[in-house]
XYZ file of C-alpha atoms in Angstrom:
603
model
C -0.028 -0.063 0.075
C 1.017 3.574 -0.243
C 2.156 5.975 2.425
C 4.776 8.725 1.614
C 4.082 11.513 -0.905
C 7.038 11.656 -3.282
C 6.608 15.218 -4.946
C 8.739 16.906 -2.277
C 11.994 16.525 -0.407
C 11.731 15.570 3.161
C 13.161 17.248 6.415
C 14.093 20.268 4.319
C 17.087 18.443 2.566
C 16.427 19.118 -1.094
C 18.135 16.944 -3.749
C 17.666 13.642 -2.087
C 16.155 10.893 -4.358
C 12.446 9.790 -3.688
C 11.650 6.238 -3.165
C 9.547 4.944 -6.195
C 6.665 3.788 -4.148
C 4.274 6.070 -2.579
C 3.683 4.387 0.639
C 2.361 7.019 2.950
C -0.007 8.683 0.790
C -3.517 7.107 1.406
C -4.848 6.276 4.950
C -8.324 4.684 4.962
C -9.193 6.000 1.632
C -8.236 9.682 2.266
C -5.750 11.838 0.414
C -3.436 14.322 2.079
C -4.815 17.700 2.668
C -3.200 20.499 0.756
C -1.640 22.692 3.680
C 1.549 23.911 4.654
C 3.531 27.270 4.593
C 1.077 29.146 2.439
C -1.954 27.560 4.049
C -3.745 26.469 0.992
C -6.339 24.194 2.939
C -9.584 23.361 1.059
C -10.298 21.049 3.999
C -10.814 17.727 1.841
C -11.151 15.540 4.882
C -14.529 14.664 6.094
C -15.325 13.486 9.711
C -15.111 9.645 9.786
C -18.336 9.076 11.370
C -20.892 10.913 13.505
C -19.557 12.468 16.785
C -19.070 9.825 19.482
C -19.478 12.331 22.250
C -22.189 11.374 24.616
C -24.141 14.429 25.634
C -25.639 12.567 28.601
C -23.266 14.347 31.075
C -21.302 17.658 31.330
C -18.318 18.140 33.552
C -17.481 21.562 35.006
C -13.861 22.386 34.186
C -11.702 25.430 35.344
C -10.435 27.421 32.286
C -6.625 26.313 32.375
C -5.450 29.332 30.394
C -5.509 31.770 33.359
C -5.350 31.834 37.093
C -9.107 32.607 37.553
C -11.623 29.819 38.148
C -13.773 30.411 35.251
C -16.197 27.460 35.098
C -17.094 26.100 31.731
C -19.101 23.132 30.725
C -17.777 20.524 28.336
C -19.048 17.102 27.149
C -17.921 14.196 29.452
C -17.174 11.012 27.602
C -15.449 7.552 28.272
C -12.199 6.372 26.451
C -14.436 3.233 25.516
C -16.452 5.504 23.167
C -13.774 5.969 20.585
C -11.679 2.834 19.874
C -9.933 1.678 16.809
C -7.329 -0.860 15.834
C -3.754 -0.331 17.290
C -1.668 1.459 14.676
C -4.738 2.816 12.431
C -4.437 6.530 11.899
C -7.671 7.539 13.526
C -9.387 10.941 14.745
C -8.333 12.648 11.506
C -9.316 16.306 12.219
C -11.849 18.256 10.350
C -10.050 21.381 9.326
C -11.588 24.620 10.209
C -12.857 26.843 7.480
C -10.584 29.720 8.707
C -6.930 29.266 9.392
C -5.144 31.908 11.493
C -2.119 32.129 9.282
C -0.845 35.258 11.372
C -0.842 33.136 14.513
C 1.019 30.368 12.832
C 3.596 32.669 11.675
C 4.011 34.002 15.234
C 4.764 30.425 16.559
C 7.170 30.004 13.986
C 9.225 33.164 14.615
C 9.057 32.471 18.537
C 10.241 29.067 18.098
C 13.106 30.171 16.109
C 14.189 32.704 18.775
C 13.191 30.498 21.662
C 15.376 30.732 25.136
C 15.652 27.039 25.793
C 19.343 26.728 25.058
C 20.147 28.915 28.144
C 19.575 25.957 30.239
C 19.798 22.771 27.958
C 21.382 21.622 24.746
C 20.081 20.070 21.481
C 18.989 16.510 22.137
C 20.542 13.802 19.992
C 18.761 11.950 17.137
C 19.853 8.511 17.288
C 19.132 5.737 14.596
C 17.562 2.682 16.172
C 19.136 -0.521 14.549
C 17.208 -3.289 16.072
C 13.859 -1.676 15.778
C 14.583 -0.651 12.122
C 15.728 -4.113 11.223
C 12.654 -5.603 12.842
C 10.169 -3.243 11.154
C 11.936 -2.762 7.804
C 11.587 0.882 8.279
C 14.335 3.323 9.522
C 13.439 4.430 13.091
C 15.030 7.433 14.380
C 14.720 8.284 18.111
C 14.696 12.040 19.307
C 16.176 11.424 22.418
C 14.274 13.951 24.785
C 14.953 11.726 27.711
C 18.639 12.929 27.729
C 17.853 16.416 29.299
C 19.037 17.131 32.950
C 15.509 16.290 34.099
C 15.014 13.252 31.815
C 12.266 14.689 29.772
C 11.310 17.424 27.331
C 9.153 19.424 29.776
C 12.158 21.581 30.672
C 12.039 23.315 27.351
C 8.455 24.782 27.791
C 8.915 25.538 31.552
C 12.097 27.322 31.121
C 10.870 29.284 27.994
C 7.806 30.351 29.650
C 9.212 31.250 32.984
C 12.360 33.285 31.407
C 9.511 35.408 29.433
C 8.115 36.659 32.728
C 8.469 40.106 33.982
C 11.279 40.595 36.556
C 8.927 41.663 39.220
C 6.696 38.641 38.724
C 9.376 36.083 38.482
C 10.794 37.179 41.843
C 7.712 36.331 43.646
C 8.015 32.737 42.713
C 5.859 30.397 40.509
C 3.460 27.678 41.179
C 2.469 24.722 38.948
C 0.649 21.347 39.001
C 2.077 18.112 37.738
C 2.269 14.384 37.945
C 6.153 14.418 37.609
C 7.970 15.638 34.533
C 6.644 19.119 34.288
C 7.170 19.511 37.855
C 10.865 18.558 37.469
C 11.218 21.103 34.502
C 9.771 23.789 36.585
C 11.779 23.238 39.562
C 15.093 23.012 37.326
C 13.965 26.373 35.515
C 13.307 27.994 38.882
C 16.730 27.182 40.199
C 18.580 28.559 37.162
C 16.445 31.728 37.353
C 17.085 32.095 41.031
C 13.359 31.821 42.203
C 11.031 29.696 44.131
C 8.899 27.046 42.956
C 5.837 25.454 44.380
C 4.583 22.423 42.890
C 1.341 20.620 43.614
C 1.297 16.945 42.997
C -1.391 14.165 43.248
C -0.864 12.055 46.336
C -0.657 9.171 43.863
C 2.510 10.475 42.285
C 5.258 7.948 42.232
C 7.565 8.555 44.916
C 10.745 8.825 42.721
C 9.213 11.830 40.897
C 8.365 13.584 44.113
C 11.762 13.131 45.515
C 13.389 14.228 42.147
C 11.406 17.657 42.350
C 12.524 18.270 45.879
C 16.263 17.470 44.803
C 15.981 20.075 42.136
C 14.829 22.775 44.927
C 11.001 22.567 44.326
C 8.680 22.925 47.179
C 6.046 20.057 46.907
C 2.396 20.252 48.251
C 0.595 16.951 47.726
C -3.179 17.149 47.009
C -5.935 15.056 45.355
C -5.721 11.813 43.574
C -5.542 13.043 40.131
C -3.752 15.760 37.947
C -7.065 17.644 37.698
C -7.335 17.829 41.430
C -3.667 18.975 41.741
C -4.410 21.617 39.066
C -7.459 23.091 40.748
C -5.675 23.419 44.006
C -2.610 24.932 42.464
C -4.972 27.584 40.808
C -6.409 28.296 44.254
C -3.009 28.745 45.777
C -1.732 30.998 42.957
C -4.562 33.342 43.644
C -4.093 33.364 47.393
C -0.274 33.749 47.469
C -0.242 35.923 44.146
C 2.095 33.389 42.276
C 2.243 33.104 38.445
C 0.981 29.529 37.585
C 3.193 27.493 34.964
C 0.805 25.376 33.117
C 1.964 21.946 31.830
C 0.808 22.588 28.252
C -1.894 25.222 27.416
C 0.142 28.194 27.073
C 1.758 29.663 23.953
C 5.268 30.054 25.552
C 5.062 26.541 26.634
C 4.097 25.434 23.165
C 6.845 27.418 21.773
C 9.397 25.823 24.039
C 8.258 22.413 23.022
C 8.282 23.528 19.427
C 12.043 23.538 19.310
C 12.027 19.752 19.332
C 10.548 20.078 15.752
C 13.190 22.851 14.837
C 16.003 20.443 16.036
C 14.564 17.406 14.040
C 14.655 19.566 10.886
C 18.243 20.533 11.353
C 19.389 17.080 12.352
C 17.507 14.873 9.845
C 19.807 14.116 6.919
C 17.473 11.772 5.268
C 14.073 12.314 3.657
C 11.811 12.155 6.532
C 8.180 10.772 6.236
C 6.510 11.197 9.589
C 7.231 12.145 13.244
C 5.453 10.364 15.976
C 4.726 12.430 19.032
C 3.476 11.346 22.522
C 0.184 13.152 23.635
C -0.921 14.132 26.936
C -2.398 17.691 27.069
C -1.020 18.362 23.736
C 1.816 20.824 24.209
C 4.401 18.876 22.538
C 2.301 17.790 19.601
C 1.237 21.454 18.970
C 4.675 22.759 19.357
C 6.140 20.157 16.769
C 3.291 20.741 14.325
C 3.647 24.356 14.621
C 7.203 24.384 13.404
C 7.284 21.273 11.091
C 4.002 21.912 9.178
C 4.943 25.248 8.137
C 8.537 24.496 6.734
C 8.046 20.844 5.784
C 4.207 20.468 5.026
C 4.632 17.094 3.340
C 5.798 15.375 6.410
C 2.987 13.848 8.503
C 2.636 14.783 12.366
C 1.020 11.997 14.015
C 0.015 11.774 17.766
C 0.143 8.818 19.764
C -2.032 8.094 22.849
C -2.916 5.163 25.139
C -6.271 3.491 24.035
C -7.443 4.245 27.354
C -6.265 7.819 27.592
C -7.369 9.280 24.422
C -8.495 12.803 25.270
C -6.922 14.334 22.236
C -8.108 11.733 19.733
C -11.584 12.056 21.407
C -11.485 15.916 21.085
C -10.294 15.881 17.361
C -12.897 13.119 16.498
C -15.670 15.067 18.051
C -14.589 18.244 16.620
C -14.704 19.753 20.139
C -12.824 19.630 23.393
C -14.201 16.832 25.652
C -13.311 15.487 28.989
C -12.460 11.830 29.317
C -13.566 11.051 32.802
C -12.140 7.455 33.197
C -8.688 8.097 32.013
C -6.184 5.152 32.255
C -2.986 5.513 34.184
C -0.614 3.045 33.016
C 1.414 5.747 31.072
C 0.969 8.335 33.954
C 2.911 11.169 32.191
C -0.036 11.484 29.637
C -3.132 10.755 31.908
C -4.758 14.002 30.963
C -8.530 14.111 30.929
C -8.860 17.301 28.929
C -6.486 18.739 26.405
C -5.791 22.384 26.095
C -7.785 24.792 24.345
C -4.722 26.133 22.329
C -3.308 22.701 21.843
C -6.477 21.710 20.411
C -6.880 24.467 18.111
C -3.293 23.854 16.641
C -3.766 20.110 16.366
C -7.015 20.681 14.561
C -5.321 22.878 11.992
C -2.057 21.125 11.383
C -2.021 17.412 12.873
C -2.483 14.441 10.570
C -4.379 12.404 13.083
C -3.974 10.118 16.321
C -2.833 6.479 16.645
C -3.849 4.631 19.679
C -1.751 1.799 21.278
C -2.463 -0.481 24.173
C -0.320 -1.225 27.368
C 1.370 -4.319 25.711
C 2.475 -2.235 22.813
C 3.961 0.255 25.142
C 5.757 -2.303 27.337
C 7.182 -3.837 24.269
C 8.294 -0.353 23.034
C 10.114 0.125 26.463
C 11.996 -3.292 26.052
C 12.977 -2.614 22.482
C 14.313 0.910 23.054
C 16.233 -0.459 26.083
C 17.902 -3.185 23.728
C 18.909 -0.248 21.257
C 19.953 2.185 23.511
C 20.406 0.684 27.102
C 18.177 3.576 28.419
C 14.974 2.565 30.247
C 12.039 5.073 29.113
C 8.927 5.384 31.227
C 5.707 4.307 29.548
C 4.628 7.958 28.526
C 8.335 8.211 27.052
C 7.981 5.078 24.820
C 4.567 6.049 23.532
C 5.657 7.535 20.322
C 8.031 4.552 19.589
C 4.790 2.118 20.246
C 2.778 4.284 17.950
C 5.391 4.216 15.141
C 5.762 0.462 15.302
C 2.104 -0.105 15.443
C 1.536 2.335 12.493
C 4.159 0.723 10.296
C 2.606 -2.783 10.951
C -0.987 -1.956 10.467
C -0.188 -0.244 7.202
C 2.489 -2.801 6.144
C 4.861 -0.019 5.537
C 8.495 -0.844 4.272
C 11.355 1.535 3.696
C 11.317 5.350 4.475
C 12.282 7.166 7.573
C 10.238 7.911 10.768
C 11.034 9.775 13.912
C 9.715 8.874 17.227
C 10.157 11.298 20.163
C 11.245 9.378 23.325
C 9.810 12.021 25.729
C 10.950 10.893 29.075
C 12.862 8.418 31.343
C 11.531 9.044 34.935
C 10.585 5.481 35.312
C 9.153 4.549 38.584
C 11.122 1.320 39.494
C 8.127 -0.271 41.242
C 6.389 -0.568 37.765
C 9.136 -2.614 36.210
C 7.536 -5.861 37.196
C 4.176 -5.087 35.573
C 5.832 -3.793 32.387
C 7.839 -7.131 32.290
C 4.638 -9.274 32.596
C 3.258 -7.439 29.611
C 6.281 -7.979 27.452
C 6.424 -11.899 28.161
C 5.773 -13.820 25.163
C 3.511 -16.407 26.736
C 0.077 -17.731 26.426
C -2.129 -18.584 29.445
C -4.938 -21.232 29.545
C -7.150 -23.087 32.043
C -8.239 -26.635 31.636
C -10.684 -28.448 33.461
C -9.628 -31.958 34.333
C -10.997 -35.091 35.858
C -9.598 -35.368 39.305
C -7.913 -38.696 38.885
C -4.299 -39.710 39.647
C -1.939 -39.142 36.606
C -4.297 -36.945 34.678
C -2.452 -33.708 35.324
C 0.769 -34.856 34.075
C -0.472 -36.857 30.807
C -2.844 -34.140 29.822
C -0.356 -31.197 30.139
C 2.124 -33.370 27.980
C -0.577 -33.684 25.315
C -1.663 -30.193 25.212
C 1.602 -28.190 25.186
C 3.892 -31.036 23.793
C 7.633 -29.880 24.085
C 6.990 -26.301 24.565
C 8.197 -24.865 27.713
C 5.707 -24.350 30.603
C 6.507 -20.869 32.258
C 3.767 -21.233 34.900
C 1.474 -23.704 36.509
C -1.322 -23.525 39.352
C -3.381 -26.310 40.683
C -4.794 -27.123 44.051
C -7.118 -30.242 44.798
C -10.349 -29.180 45.817
C -13.089 -31.445 44.360
C -13.485 -35.317 44.091
C -15.097 -34.716 40.530
C -13.166 -31.933 38.709
C -9.853 -30.127 38.769
C -8.915 -26.757 37.296
C -5.425 -26.185 36.193
C -3.850 -22.792 34.942
C -0.861 -22.904 33.063
C 1.180 -20.658 30.920
C 3.353 -21.754 27.789
C 6.266 -19.957 26.236
C 5.860 -18.660 22.629
C 8.877 -18.108 20.540
C 6.756 -15.997 18.154
C 3.198 -14.461 18.461
C 2.256 -16.461 15.557
C 2.811 -19.624 17.624
C -0.317 -18.980 19.639
C -2.833 -20.198 17.007
C -0.908 -23.506 16.914
C -1.111 -24.058 20.515
C -4.889 -23.185 20.380
C -5.213 -25.725 17.671
C -3.458 -28.342 19.704
C -5.425 -27.660 22.732
C -8.779 -27.808 20.862
C -7.930 -31.208 19.575
C -8.307 -32.651 23.071
C -11.663 -33.504 24.541
C -11.104 -31.285 27.673
C -12.758 -27.927 28.277
C -10.091 -25.209 27.994
C -10.142 -21.486 28.096
C -7.749 -18.976 26.704
C -7.081 -16.384 29.392
C -4.086 -14.803 27.626
C -5.809 -11.380 27.346
C -8.127 -11.758 30.250
C -7.438 -8.820 32.625
C -9.272 -10.329 35.709
C -7.010 -13.315 35.499
C -3.711 -11.510 34.691
C -4.193 -8.963 37.347
C -5.723 -11.089 40.107
C -6.751 -14.706 39.784
C -3.235 -16.022 38.689
C -1.933 -15.073 42.189
C -4.888 -16.989 43.983
C -5.318 -20.795 44.451
C -7.568 -22.283 46.794
C -10.774 -21.546 48.855
C -14.443 -22.141 49.005
C -16.365 -21.967 45.868
C -19.999 -22.203 47.030
C -20.402 -18.876 48.721
C -23.991 -17.634 48.559
C -24.897 -14.252 47.063
C -21.297 -13.817 45.833
C -20.438 -10.908 43.494
C -16.976 -9.813 42.185
C -16.119 -6.166 41.401
C -12.955 -4.446 40.246
C -12.255 -1.050 41.998
C -9.534 1.323 40.481
C -8.074 2.962 43.564
C -5.296 5.585 43.622
C -2.193 4.184 44.948
C -1.872 6.234 47.986
C -1.916 5.358 51.706
C -5.755 4.956 52.909
C -7.191 4.381 49.688
C -7.917 0.636 50.147
C -9.146 1.189 53.657
C -11.388 3.869 52.578
C -12.862 1.376 49.894
C -13.420 -1.460 52.288
C -14.653 0.687 55.213
C -17.627 1.884 52.819
C -18.616 -1.692 51.890
C -17.810 -3.782 55.030
C -19.145 -4.779 57.646
C -22.538 -3.987 55.626
C -21.479 -6.769 53.344
C -19.285 -9.737 54.126
C -16.112 -9.671 52.115
C -15.504 -13.046 50.550
C -12.534 -12.352 48.546
C -9.931 -9.729 48.166
C -6.816 -9.244 45.990
C -4.713 -6.251 45.457
C -1.162 -6.068 44.128
C 0.875 -2.854 43.745
C 1.488 -2.009 40.044
C 3.923 1.082 40.430
C 1.346 3.312 38.659
C -0.691 5.967 40.191
C -3.649 3.734 40.411
C -4.208 0.022 40.735
C -7.058 -2.451 40.379
C -8.627 -4.234 43.448
C -10.584 -7.309 42.987
C -13.379 -7.659 45.655
C -15.699 -10.418 46.323
C -18.842 -9.618 48.582
C -21.972 -11.559 49.448
C -24.539 -8.924 48.412
C -28.176 -10.243 47.968
C -30.181 -9.002 44.931
C -32.399 -6.802 47.205
C -29.237 -4.868 48.414
C -27.791 -4.191 44.987
C -29.323 -0.595 44.888
C -27.815 0.387 48.007
C -24.640 -1.167 47.179
C -24.203 0.810 43.840
C -25.216 3.821 45.883
C -22.523 3.380 48.314
C -19.707 2.431 45.531
C -20.651 5.625 43.577
C -20.216 7.873 46.585
C -16.717 6.438 47.024
C -15.777 8.211 43.840
C -13.514 5.492 42.483
C -14.078 3.786 39.240
C -15.549 0.214 39.671
C -16.918 -2.520 37.260
C -18.708 -5.776 37.951
C -17.013 -8.770 36.760
C -19.524 -10.607 34.589
C -20.758 -13.899 35.537
C -19.822 -15.109 32.136
C -16.310 -14.167 32.216
C -14.143 -17.191 31.687
C -11.851 -16.279 34.702
C -14.720 -15.690 36.841
C -16.540 -18.875 35.791
C -13.280 -20.881 36.430
C -12.649 -19.283 39.869
C -15.874 -20.943 41.201
C -14.072 -24.316 40.536
C -10.982 -23.566 42.635
C-alpha cells in the first residue's frame, strides 16, 4: 500500500532521491490535505463517522489558560466511546474553515528565537538499528530523555518562566504536575534564582516527588488526580499571588516544546516521512506541528495516545474539546482528562491524526528501546515508539524514515514488574480435568507438547473436577494459533486467558478457597496508589456486606485494580451501587460469564 508523498523532499533536505513507491499517501481512503507554509487548505477531509461524544453528562472544568476559576461546561465521555485498531490513523481532524495564518507565523518566529538553550542543549537524534531491522523501516529516536530532568518538559517550562517580567518572577511560581513538568519547573526556577511550588497528586510515584525536591522545588501533595492538583494550584496561585506555570496550554510552553521539531529539521539528513509524538495535554504535539508543518508540510505529524487515555483523539474526532472521565493511568505522564484549548486549536489545524496503542504495545516499546540504547524509558516516554511500530505494522509500511520522540525516562522502579509481565511472550490457559491420579501430567504433555511451561497452578478441591492454570512460552506471537489448535484437539474444556485482565491482574495469584459462597459478586475497583485508599474502599462496603475475597497487588502506577468479592443479595444491589458511587472510585462488575470468573468457582 502507499504511504509517503514523493513530490517534495523530506526534512528540508532538497536533492534527495525519492522512493519509487508512494507508501504514505493514502490512509483509509483519504488523500493528504493541501496545507503547509502558504496555508492552502480546502479542507478535503470529512469526519469519519458521526460524533461519538455522549451528551448525557457535562463536566465543570476550570479554564486552564489563566489563574481565574472560570467554570465552563464541556461534554464528558468515556475512553471506550472511541476505539479503533492499534496502529490505525484515526481521529483525523476536520480542518477549520478559517486558518489563523498570522498566529502560525508568530509561533514559527518565536520557536526560532526560543530561550531554551540557556539551560539545555540540543537533544540527539539516534538511529535505532534493532527496531529498524525488525520493522523494515528506518526508526530514528529523538532523545528527549537525555535532558538534565530526563524529559522534554524543561523546554516549555524554562521558555515560559524566562519570559515573565522580573517583578513577577521574583515572587516565585506555582505549577501542578504528576512528575516531569514539575521537574522542569523546579529546574528552571533554580536556574532563574526563584522559588517554585509544585502541587502533585498524592498518587504520584515517590521517585518523581523526590526528584522535584532534589531540584529545589517545594512540593504540596493534594488530590488523587492531575485535575485535582491543578485546581488546588490555581487556588494557591490566587491566595499567594504566584504565576501558575501550566503544563501544556500556554503559548510560551508550546513554543518551548516546538524547538523539538526545529531540531529534528536540522538533524535529519535523510528524507523524512513522519514524526510520531506522544500526547498528554497536547503541548509537544502542538509545538512540533507549529514548526514542522510550516516548513515541511509534506511530513506527517502523528500523535500517539494510550487507547484508554485518548483525550486528544476524542476531541479531534468530536471536533470539540471533551473531558475523558475514566482516563487510564498506565502511562501516568499522559493521563490528562482534557487537552488544552490552544493545543486543540493547533492540532485541529495541523496534525494528521492520532494513533492509539495498548499497554502491551507500550511495554514492548520500552524493552526494544532498551535493547537499542540501554536506556529505560517510562511508559509515556516510549509511547511514540509504540505508535510508530504499530502504524508501520498496521499499514504494512516498508522503507522510508520516521522519527519517534522518546519524551521521558523518569521510570518508577516499582512499575518494572508489571511492564515485564506485559512483554512476556507467553500464552495462558485454564483446563478442566477429571480429578484422577496421573491425569494432570499426561494431559499437560498432550496439550503443550515439548513447549516450555512458564507457570502452572493447581490445588485439589473437588472429588470430581480440577482446574489447572498454566502458561506456555511462545517463541513468536504467531505460535499462539498453533497452541490453540493443539489444545482444541483434546476433549477437555479449555479457556484462553492470555488477554483476560481479571485473571492476569488477580486470579493468577490466587489458588484455593471455597467456591459455594451464597450471593457472591465480584467487583474491580480502580484505586489511587496512596495510603488509605484501600481502607477507604473497604470501610464503605464492610461490615455492611461480608467480604468473601480480596486481591490487590501494587503495580507501581498512580492507580491499581483491586478485586473484591462480596456477599450482596439481589435486594441490596441498589444500596450497594449507591455506596460504591459515593466513594468516587471507578468500579466495574466482573460478569458471571467472564471465563476467569467462571473458572474461579471451581477452585
